[in-house]
Coordinates of C-alpha atoms and ligand atoms in Angstrom, one line a residue:
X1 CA 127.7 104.4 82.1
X2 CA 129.6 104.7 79.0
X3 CA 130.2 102.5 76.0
X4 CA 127.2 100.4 77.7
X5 CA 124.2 98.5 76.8
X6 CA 121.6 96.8 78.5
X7 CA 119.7 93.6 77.4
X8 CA 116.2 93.3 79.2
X9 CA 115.1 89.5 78.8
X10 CA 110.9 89.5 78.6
X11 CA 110.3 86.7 75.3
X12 CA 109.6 83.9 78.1
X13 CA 105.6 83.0 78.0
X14 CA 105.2 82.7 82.1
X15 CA 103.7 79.8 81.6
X16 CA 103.6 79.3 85.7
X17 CA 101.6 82.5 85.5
X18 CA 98.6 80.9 84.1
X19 CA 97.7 83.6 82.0
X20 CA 96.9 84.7 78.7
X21 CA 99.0 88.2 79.3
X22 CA 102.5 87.7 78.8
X23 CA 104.1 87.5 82.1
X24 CA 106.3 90.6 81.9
X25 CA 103.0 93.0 81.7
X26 CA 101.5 91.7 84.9
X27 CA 101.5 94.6 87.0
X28 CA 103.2 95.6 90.2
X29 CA 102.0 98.6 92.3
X30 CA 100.2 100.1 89.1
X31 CA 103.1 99.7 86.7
X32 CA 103.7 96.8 84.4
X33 CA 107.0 94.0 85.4
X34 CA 108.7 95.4 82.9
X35 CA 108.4 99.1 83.7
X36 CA 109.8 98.9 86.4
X37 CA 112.8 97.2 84.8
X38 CA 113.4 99.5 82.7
X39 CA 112.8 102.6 85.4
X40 CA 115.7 100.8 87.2
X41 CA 118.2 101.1 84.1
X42 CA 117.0 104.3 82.6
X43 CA 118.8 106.8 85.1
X44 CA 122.2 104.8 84.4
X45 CA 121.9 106.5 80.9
X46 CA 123.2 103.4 78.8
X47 CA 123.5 103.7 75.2
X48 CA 121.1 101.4 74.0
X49 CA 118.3 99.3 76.1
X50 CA 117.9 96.2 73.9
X51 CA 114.6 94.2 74.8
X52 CA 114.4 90.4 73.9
X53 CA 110.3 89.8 73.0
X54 CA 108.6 86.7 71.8
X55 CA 105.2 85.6 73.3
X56 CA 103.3 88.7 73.1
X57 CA 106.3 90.2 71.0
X58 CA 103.7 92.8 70.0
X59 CA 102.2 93.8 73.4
X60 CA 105.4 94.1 75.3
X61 CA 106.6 96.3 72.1
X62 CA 103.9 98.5 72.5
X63 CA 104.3 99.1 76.2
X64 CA 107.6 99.7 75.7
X65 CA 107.7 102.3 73.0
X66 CA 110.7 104.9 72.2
X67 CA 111.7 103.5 75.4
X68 CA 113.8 100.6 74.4
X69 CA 114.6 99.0 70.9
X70 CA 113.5 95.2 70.8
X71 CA 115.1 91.8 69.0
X72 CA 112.7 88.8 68.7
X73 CA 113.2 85.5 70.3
X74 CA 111.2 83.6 67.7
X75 CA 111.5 80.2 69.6
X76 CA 111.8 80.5 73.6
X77 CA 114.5 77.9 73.8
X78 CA 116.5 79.2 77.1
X79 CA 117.9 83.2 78.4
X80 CA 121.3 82.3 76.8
X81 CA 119.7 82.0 73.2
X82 CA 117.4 84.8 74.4
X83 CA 120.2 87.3 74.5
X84 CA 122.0 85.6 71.7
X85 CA 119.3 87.3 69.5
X86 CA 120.8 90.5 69.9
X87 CA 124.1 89.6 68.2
X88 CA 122.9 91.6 65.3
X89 CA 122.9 94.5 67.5
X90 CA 125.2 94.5 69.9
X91 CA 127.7 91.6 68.7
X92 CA 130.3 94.2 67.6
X93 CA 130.2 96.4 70.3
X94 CA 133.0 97.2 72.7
X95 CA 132.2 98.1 76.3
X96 CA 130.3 95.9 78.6
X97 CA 126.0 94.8 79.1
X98 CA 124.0 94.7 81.8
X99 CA 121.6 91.8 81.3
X100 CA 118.6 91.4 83.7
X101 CA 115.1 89.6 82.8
X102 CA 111.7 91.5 82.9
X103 CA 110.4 89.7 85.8
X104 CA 112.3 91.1 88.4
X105 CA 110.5 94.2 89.1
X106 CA 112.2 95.0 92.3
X107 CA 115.7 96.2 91.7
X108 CA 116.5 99.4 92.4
X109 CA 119.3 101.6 90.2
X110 CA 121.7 102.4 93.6
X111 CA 121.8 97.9 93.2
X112 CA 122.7 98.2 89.8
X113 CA 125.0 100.7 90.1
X114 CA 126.8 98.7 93.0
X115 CA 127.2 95.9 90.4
X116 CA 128.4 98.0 87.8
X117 CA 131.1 99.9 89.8
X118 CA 132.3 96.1 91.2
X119 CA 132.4 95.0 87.5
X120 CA 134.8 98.2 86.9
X121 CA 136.8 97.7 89.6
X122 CA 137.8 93.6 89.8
X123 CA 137.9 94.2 85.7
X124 CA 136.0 91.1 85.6
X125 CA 134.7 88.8 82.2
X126 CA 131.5 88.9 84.1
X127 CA 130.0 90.0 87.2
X128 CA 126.7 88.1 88.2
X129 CA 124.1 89.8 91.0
X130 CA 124.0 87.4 94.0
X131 CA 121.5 87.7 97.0
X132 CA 121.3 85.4 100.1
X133 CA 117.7 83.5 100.1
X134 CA 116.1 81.8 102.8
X135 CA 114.2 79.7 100.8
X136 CA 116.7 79.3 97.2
X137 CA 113.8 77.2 96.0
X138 CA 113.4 78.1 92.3
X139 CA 116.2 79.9 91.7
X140 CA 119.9 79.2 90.0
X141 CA 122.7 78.2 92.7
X142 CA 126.1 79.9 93.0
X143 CA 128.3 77.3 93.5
X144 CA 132.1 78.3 94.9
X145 CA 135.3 77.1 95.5
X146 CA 136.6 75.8 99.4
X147 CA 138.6 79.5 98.7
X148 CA 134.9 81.0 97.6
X149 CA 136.0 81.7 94.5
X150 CA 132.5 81.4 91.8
X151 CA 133.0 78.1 89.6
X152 CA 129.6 78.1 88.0
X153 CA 125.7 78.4 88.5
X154 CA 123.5 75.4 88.6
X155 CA 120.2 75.6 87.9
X156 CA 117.8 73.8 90.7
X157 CA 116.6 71.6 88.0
X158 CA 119.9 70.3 87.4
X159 CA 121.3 70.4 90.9
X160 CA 122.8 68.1 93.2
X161 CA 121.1 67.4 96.5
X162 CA 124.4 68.8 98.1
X163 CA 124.0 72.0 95.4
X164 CA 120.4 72.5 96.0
X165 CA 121.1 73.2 100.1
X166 CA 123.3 76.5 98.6
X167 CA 121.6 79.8 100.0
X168 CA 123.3 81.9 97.5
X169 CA 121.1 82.7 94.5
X170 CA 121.3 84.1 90.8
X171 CA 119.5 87.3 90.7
X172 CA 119.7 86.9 87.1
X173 CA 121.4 90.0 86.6
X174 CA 125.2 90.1 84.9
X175 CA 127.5 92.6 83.4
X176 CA 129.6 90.9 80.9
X177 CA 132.6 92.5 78.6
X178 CA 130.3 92.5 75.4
X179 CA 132.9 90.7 73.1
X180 CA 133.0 87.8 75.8
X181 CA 129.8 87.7 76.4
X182 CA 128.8 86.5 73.1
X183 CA 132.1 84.3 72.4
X184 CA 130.9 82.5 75.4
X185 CA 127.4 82.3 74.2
X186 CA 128.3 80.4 71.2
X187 CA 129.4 77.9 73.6
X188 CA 126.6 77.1 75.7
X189 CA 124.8 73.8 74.7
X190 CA 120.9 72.4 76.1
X191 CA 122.6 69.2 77.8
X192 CA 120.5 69.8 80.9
X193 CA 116.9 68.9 83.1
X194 CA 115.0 71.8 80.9
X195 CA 116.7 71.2 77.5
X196 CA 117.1 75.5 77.1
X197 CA 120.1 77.3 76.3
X198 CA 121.1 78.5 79.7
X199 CA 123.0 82.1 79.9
X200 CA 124.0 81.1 83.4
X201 CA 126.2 78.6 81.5
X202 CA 128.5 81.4 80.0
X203 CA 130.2 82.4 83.4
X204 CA 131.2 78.5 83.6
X205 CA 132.5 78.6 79.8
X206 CA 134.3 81.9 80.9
X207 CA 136.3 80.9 83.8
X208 CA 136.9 77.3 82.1
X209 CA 138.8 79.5 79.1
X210 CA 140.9 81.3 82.2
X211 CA 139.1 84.2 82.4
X212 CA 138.1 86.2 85.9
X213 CA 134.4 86.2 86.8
X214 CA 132.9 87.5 89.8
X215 CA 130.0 87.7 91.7
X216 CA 128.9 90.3 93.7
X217 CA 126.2 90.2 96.6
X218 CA 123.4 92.3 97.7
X219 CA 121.9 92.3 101.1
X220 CA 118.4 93.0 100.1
X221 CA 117.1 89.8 99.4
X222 CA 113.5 91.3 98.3
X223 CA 115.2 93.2 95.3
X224 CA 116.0 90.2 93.5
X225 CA 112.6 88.6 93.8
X226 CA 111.7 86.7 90.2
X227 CA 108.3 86.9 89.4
X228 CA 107.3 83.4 87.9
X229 CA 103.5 82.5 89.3
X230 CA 100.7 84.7 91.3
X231 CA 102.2 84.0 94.4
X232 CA 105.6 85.9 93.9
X233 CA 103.3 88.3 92.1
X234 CA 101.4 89.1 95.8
X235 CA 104.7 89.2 97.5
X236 CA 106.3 91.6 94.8
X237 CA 102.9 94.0 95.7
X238 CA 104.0 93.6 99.2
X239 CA 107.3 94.5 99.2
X240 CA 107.3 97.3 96.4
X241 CA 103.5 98.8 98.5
X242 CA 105.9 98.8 101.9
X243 CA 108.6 100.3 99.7
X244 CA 106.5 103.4 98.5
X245 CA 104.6 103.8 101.9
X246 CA 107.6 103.9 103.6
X247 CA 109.1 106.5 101.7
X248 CA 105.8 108.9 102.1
X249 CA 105.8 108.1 105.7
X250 CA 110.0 109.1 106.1
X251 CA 108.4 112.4 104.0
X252 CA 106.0 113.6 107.0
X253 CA 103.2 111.5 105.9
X254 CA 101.1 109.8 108.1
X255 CA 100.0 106.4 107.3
X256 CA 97.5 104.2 110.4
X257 CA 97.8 101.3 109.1
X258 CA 100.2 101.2 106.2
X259 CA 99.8 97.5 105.4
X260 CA 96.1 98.3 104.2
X261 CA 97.2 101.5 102.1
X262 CA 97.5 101.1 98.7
X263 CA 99.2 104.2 97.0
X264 CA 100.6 103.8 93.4
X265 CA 104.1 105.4 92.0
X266 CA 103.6 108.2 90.9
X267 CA 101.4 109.6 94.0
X268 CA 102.3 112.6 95.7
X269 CA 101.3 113.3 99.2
X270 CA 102.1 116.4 101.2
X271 CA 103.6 116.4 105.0
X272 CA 100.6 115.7 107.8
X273 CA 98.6 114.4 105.5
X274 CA 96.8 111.6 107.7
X275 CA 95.8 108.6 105.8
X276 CA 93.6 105.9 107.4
X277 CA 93.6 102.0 106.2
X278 CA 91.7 101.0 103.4
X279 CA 92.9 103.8 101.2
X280 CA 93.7 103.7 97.6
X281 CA 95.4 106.4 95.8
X282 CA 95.8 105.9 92.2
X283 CA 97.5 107.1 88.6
X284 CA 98.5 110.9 88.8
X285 CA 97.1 112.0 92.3
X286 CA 98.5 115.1 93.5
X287 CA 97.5 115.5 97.7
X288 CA 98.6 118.4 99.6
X289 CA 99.3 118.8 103.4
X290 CA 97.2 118.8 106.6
X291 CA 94.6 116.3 104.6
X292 CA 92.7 113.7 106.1
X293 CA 91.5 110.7 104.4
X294 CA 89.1 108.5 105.9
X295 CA 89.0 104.3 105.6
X296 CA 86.9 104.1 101.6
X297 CA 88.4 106.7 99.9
X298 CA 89.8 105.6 96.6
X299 CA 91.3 108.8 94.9
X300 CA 92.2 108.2 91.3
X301 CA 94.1 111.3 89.1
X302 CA 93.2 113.8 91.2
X303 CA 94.4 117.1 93.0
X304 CA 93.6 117.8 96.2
X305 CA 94.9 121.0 98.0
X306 CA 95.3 121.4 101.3
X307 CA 93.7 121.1 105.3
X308 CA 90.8 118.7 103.4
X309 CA 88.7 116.2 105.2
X310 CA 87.3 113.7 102.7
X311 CA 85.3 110.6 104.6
X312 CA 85.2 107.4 102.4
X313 CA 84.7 109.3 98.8
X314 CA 85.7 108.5 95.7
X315 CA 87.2 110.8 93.4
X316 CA 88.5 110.5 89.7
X317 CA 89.8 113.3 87.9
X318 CA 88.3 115.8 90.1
X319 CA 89.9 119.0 91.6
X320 CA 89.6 119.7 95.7
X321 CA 91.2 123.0 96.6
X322 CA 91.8 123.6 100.4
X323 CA 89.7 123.2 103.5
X324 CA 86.6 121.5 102.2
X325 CA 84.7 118.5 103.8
X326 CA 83.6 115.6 101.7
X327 CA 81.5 113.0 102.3
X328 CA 81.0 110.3 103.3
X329 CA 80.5 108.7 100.4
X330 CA 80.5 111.7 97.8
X331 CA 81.6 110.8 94.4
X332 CA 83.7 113.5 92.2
X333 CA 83.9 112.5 88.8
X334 CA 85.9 114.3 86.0
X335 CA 86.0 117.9 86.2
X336 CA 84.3 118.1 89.2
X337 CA 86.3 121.6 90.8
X338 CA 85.4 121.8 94.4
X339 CA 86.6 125.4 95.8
X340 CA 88.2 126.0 99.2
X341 CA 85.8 125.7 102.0
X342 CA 83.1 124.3 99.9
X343 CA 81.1 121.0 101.9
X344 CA 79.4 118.0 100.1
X345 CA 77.7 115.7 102.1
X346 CA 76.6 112.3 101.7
X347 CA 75.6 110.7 98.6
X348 CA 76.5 114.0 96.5
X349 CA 77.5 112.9 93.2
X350 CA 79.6 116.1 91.1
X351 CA 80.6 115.7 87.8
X352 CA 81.8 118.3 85.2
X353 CA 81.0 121.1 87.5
X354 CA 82.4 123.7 89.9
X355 CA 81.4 124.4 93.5
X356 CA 82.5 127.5 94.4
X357 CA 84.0 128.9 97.4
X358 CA 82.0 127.8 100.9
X359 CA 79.2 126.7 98.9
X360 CA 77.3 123.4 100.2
X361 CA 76.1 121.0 98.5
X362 CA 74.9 118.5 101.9
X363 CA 72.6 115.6 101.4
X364 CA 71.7 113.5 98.4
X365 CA 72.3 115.8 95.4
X366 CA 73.1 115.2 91.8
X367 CA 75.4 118.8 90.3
X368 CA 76.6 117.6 86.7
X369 CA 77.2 120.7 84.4
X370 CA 76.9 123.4 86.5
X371 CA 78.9 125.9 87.5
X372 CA 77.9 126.8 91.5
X373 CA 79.0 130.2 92.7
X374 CA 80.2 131.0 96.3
X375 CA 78.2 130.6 99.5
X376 CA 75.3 128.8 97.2
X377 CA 73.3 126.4 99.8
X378 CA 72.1 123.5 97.7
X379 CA 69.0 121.9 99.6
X380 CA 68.8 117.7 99.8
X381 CA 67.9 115.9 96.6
X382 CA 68.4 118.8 94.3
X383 CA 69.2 117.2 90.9
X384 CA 70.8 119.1 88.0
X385 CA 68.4 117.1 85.3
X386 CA 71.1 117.9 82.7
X387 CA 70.6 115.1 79.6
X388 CA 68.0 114.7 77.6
X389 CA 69.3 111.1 76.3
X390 CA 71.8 112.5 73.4
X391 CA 72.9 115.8 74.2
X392 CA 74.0 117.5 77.4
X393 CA 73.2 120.9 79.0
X394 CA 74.6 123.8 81.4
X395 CA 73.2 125.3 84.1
X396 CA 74.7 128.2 86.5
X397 CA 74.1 128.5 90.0
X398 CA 75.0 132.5 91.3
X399 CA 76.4 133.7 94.5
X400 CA 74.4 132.8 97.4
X401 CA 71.5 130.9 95.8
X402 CA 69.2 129.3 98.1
X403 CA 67.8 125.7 96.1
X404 CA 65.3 124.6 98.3
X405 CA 65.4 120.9 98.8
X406 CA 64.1 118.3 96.1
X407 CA 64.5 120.7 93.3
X408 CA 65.4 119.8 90.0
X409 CA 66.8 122.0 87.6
X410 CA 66.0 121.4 84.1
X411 CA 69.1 122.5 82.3
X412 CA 70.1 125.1 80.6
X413 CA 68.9 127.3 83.4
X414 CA 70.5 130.6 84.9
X415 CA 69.7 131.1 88.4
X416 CA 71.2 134.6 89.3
X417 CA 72.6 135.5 92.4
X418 CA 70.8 135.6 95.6
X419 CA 67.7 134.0 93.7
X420 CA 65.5 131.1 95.3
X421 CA 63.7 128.1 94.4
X422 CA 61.2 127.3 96.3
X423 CA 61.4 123.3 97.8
X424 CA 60.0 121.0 95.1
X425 CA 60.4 123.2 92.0
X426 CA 60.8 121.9 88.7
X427 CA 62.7 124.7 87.5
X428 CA 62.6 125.0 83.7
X429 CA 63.2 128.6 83.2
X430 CA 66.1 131.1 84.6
X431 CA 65.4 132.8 87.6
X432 CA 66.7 136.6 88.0
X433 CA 68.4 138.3 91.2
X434 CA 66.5 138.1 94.7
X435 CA 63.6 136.2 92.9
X436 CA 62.0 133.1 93.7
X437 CA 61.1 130.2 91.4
X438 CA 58.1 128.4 92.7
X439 CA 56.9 125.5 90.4
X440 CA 54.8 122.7 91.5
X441 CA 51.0 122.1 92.2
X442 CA 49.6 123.9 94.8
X443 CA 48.4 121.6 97.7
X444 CA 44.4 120.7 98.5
X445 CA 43.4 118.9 101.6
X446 CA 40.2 117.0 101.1
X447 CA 38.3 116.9 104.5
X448 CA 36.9 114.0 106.2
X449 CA 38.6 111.7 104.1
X450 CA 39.4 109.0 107.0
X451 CA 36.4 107.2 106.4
X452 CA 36.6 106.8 102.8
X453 CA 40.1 105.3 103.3
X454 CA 39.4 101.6 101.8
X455 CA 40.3 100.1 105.2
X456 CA 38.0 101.3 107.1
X457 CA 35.1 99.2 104.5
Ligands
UD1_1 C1 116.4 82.4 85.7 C2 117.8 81.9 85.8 C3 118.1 81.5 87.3 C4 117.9 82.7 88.2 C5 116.5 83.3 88.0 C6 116.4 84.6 88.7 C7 118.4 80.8 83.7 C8 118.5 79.5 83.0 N1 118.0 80.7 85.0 O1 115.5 81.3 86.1 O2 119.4 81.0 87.4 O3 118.0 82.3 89.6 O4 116.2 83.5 86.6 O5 115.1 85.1 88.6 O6 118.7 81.8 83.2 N2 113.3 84.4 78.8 C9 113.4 84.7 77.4 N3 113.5 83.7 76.5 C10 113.6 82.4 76.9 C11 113.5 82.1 78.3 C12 113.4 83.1 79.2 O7 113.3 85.8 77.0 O8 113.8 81.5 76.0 C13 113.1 85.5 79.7 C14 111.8 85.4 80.5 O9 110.8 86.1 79.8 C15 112.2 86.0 81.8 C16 113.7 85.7 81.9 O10 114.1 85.4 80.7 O11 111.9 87.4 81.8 C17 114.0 84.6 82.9 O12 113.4 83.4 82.5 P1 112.6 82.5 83.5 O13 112.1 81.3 82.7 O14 111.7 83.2 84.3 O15 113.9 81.9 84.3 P2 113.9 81.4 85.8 O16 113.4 80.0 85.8 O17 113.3 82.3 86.7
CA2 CA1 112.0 84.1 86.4

């Protein structure tokens, strides 16, 4: 894309959103509307992305960052005085823009470059994105010619009853000649239902001063969905959640019931990777092949290795290597490393801590700051008591420790390798190789006691 710009409209406040976050940073999939704008255009390379802020100039800015530069729509009076704000900026430039608002999320850059390469080749004033709708409702009109040659759009507010029954939509995406583009602009008046300088207007301003326009039309109807309340919001999720669980399932991955699988972006998921419903895989999660993921498990920024079975866990920022169990309903929090073959059970909670290789950690068990070594067998209810209400402490755990069930370890504690605690310990102290750390009351039994039970008075 050479000698091109692109103008991203996003100053509008959304006020059908009913929100106090401008529209354009409601999110889709995980990623703000506007993102995934700009995502779309990025790969054509153009020479400058131009974004058009207003109502939360400053937020929109922000997300945006060294990824676009921005002009400010101080009044939101219409799209066409939206991009005529970037006639400081672009108002001498030669070559041709791609304008396209922030609230359509769902174009993809093989549309885009369609539209672009039709632009070239009809050497068109301006080439505006069509799409046939079921429903138009909402939407600008394409209204043609008996030879179906483009005359104008017409807004539904301003349409005729005869207008309003045309399927073919404005996308609101255009490529104008630059220099046209804004001669036009300074054309368009706010005669109309809304009382906004309209960019649709320019195409009828162009063809009215003899010059081609065009329209080109894509098939995918779903692409050019515009965002304007919650319920378009909902659909976009739909349609961009069937989009990415498609594509993992056409990689070898294998969704049961992708409609209730919610994967974000920039997930990666190996081949035979079995995924039930009511899965959510979140931010920068890496999963390997042969997994299984059970119905529960939320999985947020984490790597998972391969031939794992994790039952209805949830994971952020932890690290599963290969062939472990988990769950259900263990909880990894950050830094939790879980070597290959390791096992937690149910209601094990790991945080800032290694398990190491085949070690188990199986019933009701708290490891934070600890480092576990291989083949350790953690008994049910151990708790690594590692706070003391300001700071934190480390404990280790070595190779093929036996923690008898119920104890906690009072960090910072060493328990060599192939040392014991006995069930119930309070362990306060480090225990050396092939010992055993016993540490609790011994036990008396009081005979007879029955009758002194207060019952029985
Ligand atoms: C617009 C088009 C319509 C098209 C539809 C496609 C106009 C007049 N209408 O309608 O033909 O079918 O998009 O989705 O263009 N914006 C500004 N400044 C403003 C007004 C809007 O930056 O003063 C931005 C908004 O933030 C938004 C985009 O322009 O990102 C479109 O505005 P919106 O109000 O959503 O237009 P629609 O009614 O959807
Ligand atoms: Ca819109």
């Amino acid at each position: 894309m050479e000698g091109n710009n692109v103008v991203i409209l996003a100053a509008g406040n959304g006020s059908r959103m009913k929100s106090t976050l401008p529209k354009v940073l409601h999110q889709v999939a995980g990623k703000a509307m506007v993102d995934w704008v700009i995502s779309a255009v990025e790969p054509l390379l153009p020479d400058h992305i131009l974004t058009v802020t207003g109502v939360g100039a400053e937020k929109v800015q922000d997300h945006l960052a060294g990824r676009s530069n921005f002009v400010i729509q101080e009044k939101q009076l219409g799209t066409g005085h939206a991009v005529l704000q970037t006639k400081d900026f672009l108002g001498k430039a030669a070559g041709s823009t791609l304008i396209l608002s922030g609230d359509t999320p769902l174009f993809t850059t093989k549309t885009l470059e369609a539209l672009l390469d039709e632009h070239a080749r009809t050497k068109a004033a301006v080439t505006v994105l069509t799409a046939h709708a079921d429903d138009p409702t909402g939407y600008g009109r394409i209204v043609r010619n008996d030879e179906g040659m483009v005359l104008k759009i017409v807004e539904e507010k301003d349409a005729s009853i005869t207008e309003r029954r045309i399927q073919e939509i404005n996308t609101g995406v255009y490529v104008f000649d630059n220099q046209l583009l804004f001669e036009s602009l300074s054309k368009v008046g706010n005669d109309n239902a809304q009382g906004e300088y309209y960019l649709p207007d320019t195409l009828d301003i162009l063809r009215e001063s003899g010059q081609p326009i065009g329209a080109y039309e894509t098939m995918d109807f779903d692409e050019s969905l515009g965002v304007n309340d919650r319920v378009a919001l909902a659909k976009a999720n739909e349609i961009m959640r069937t989009r990415i669980n498609e594509r993992h399932m056409r990689n070898g991955v294998e969704l049961l019931a992708p409609d209730q699988t919610y994967i974000e972006p920039d997930v990666q998921i190996g081949q035979d990777t079995v995924i039930e419903g009511n899965v959510t895989l979140i931010g920068k999660t890496v999963i390997g092949r042969h997994n299984v993921l059970t119905a529960g498990t939320r999985i947020e920024d984490s790597t998972i290795g391969d031939h794992n079975v994790i039952t209805a866990s949830h994971l952020e920022e932890a690290t599963v290597k290969n062939k472990t169990t988990i769950g259900p309903y263990a909880h990894l929090r950050p830094q939790a490393v879980i070597e290959d073959e390791a096992h937690l059970g149910n209601f094990v909670e790991v945080k800032k801590a290694t398990v190491g290789w085949r070690s188990k950690v199986g019933h009701l068990s708290y490891v934070g700051n600890a480092v576990l070594g291989q083949d350790v067998n953690i008994g049910a209810g151990t708790i690594f008591v590692n706070y003391d209400g300001v700071n934190k402490f480390d404990s280790q755990v070595g190779d093929r420790a036996f923690i008898g069930s119920n104890t906690k370890i009072i960090a910072p504690v060493t328990i060599a390798d192939e040392a014991i605690t006995a069930a119930g310990s309070t362990i306060t102290k480090d225990i050396s190789k092939h010992a055993m750390g016993i540490a609790r009351s011994r036990q008396t039994n009081k005979e007879n006691f029955w009758d002194r039970m207060p019952h029985k008075k």
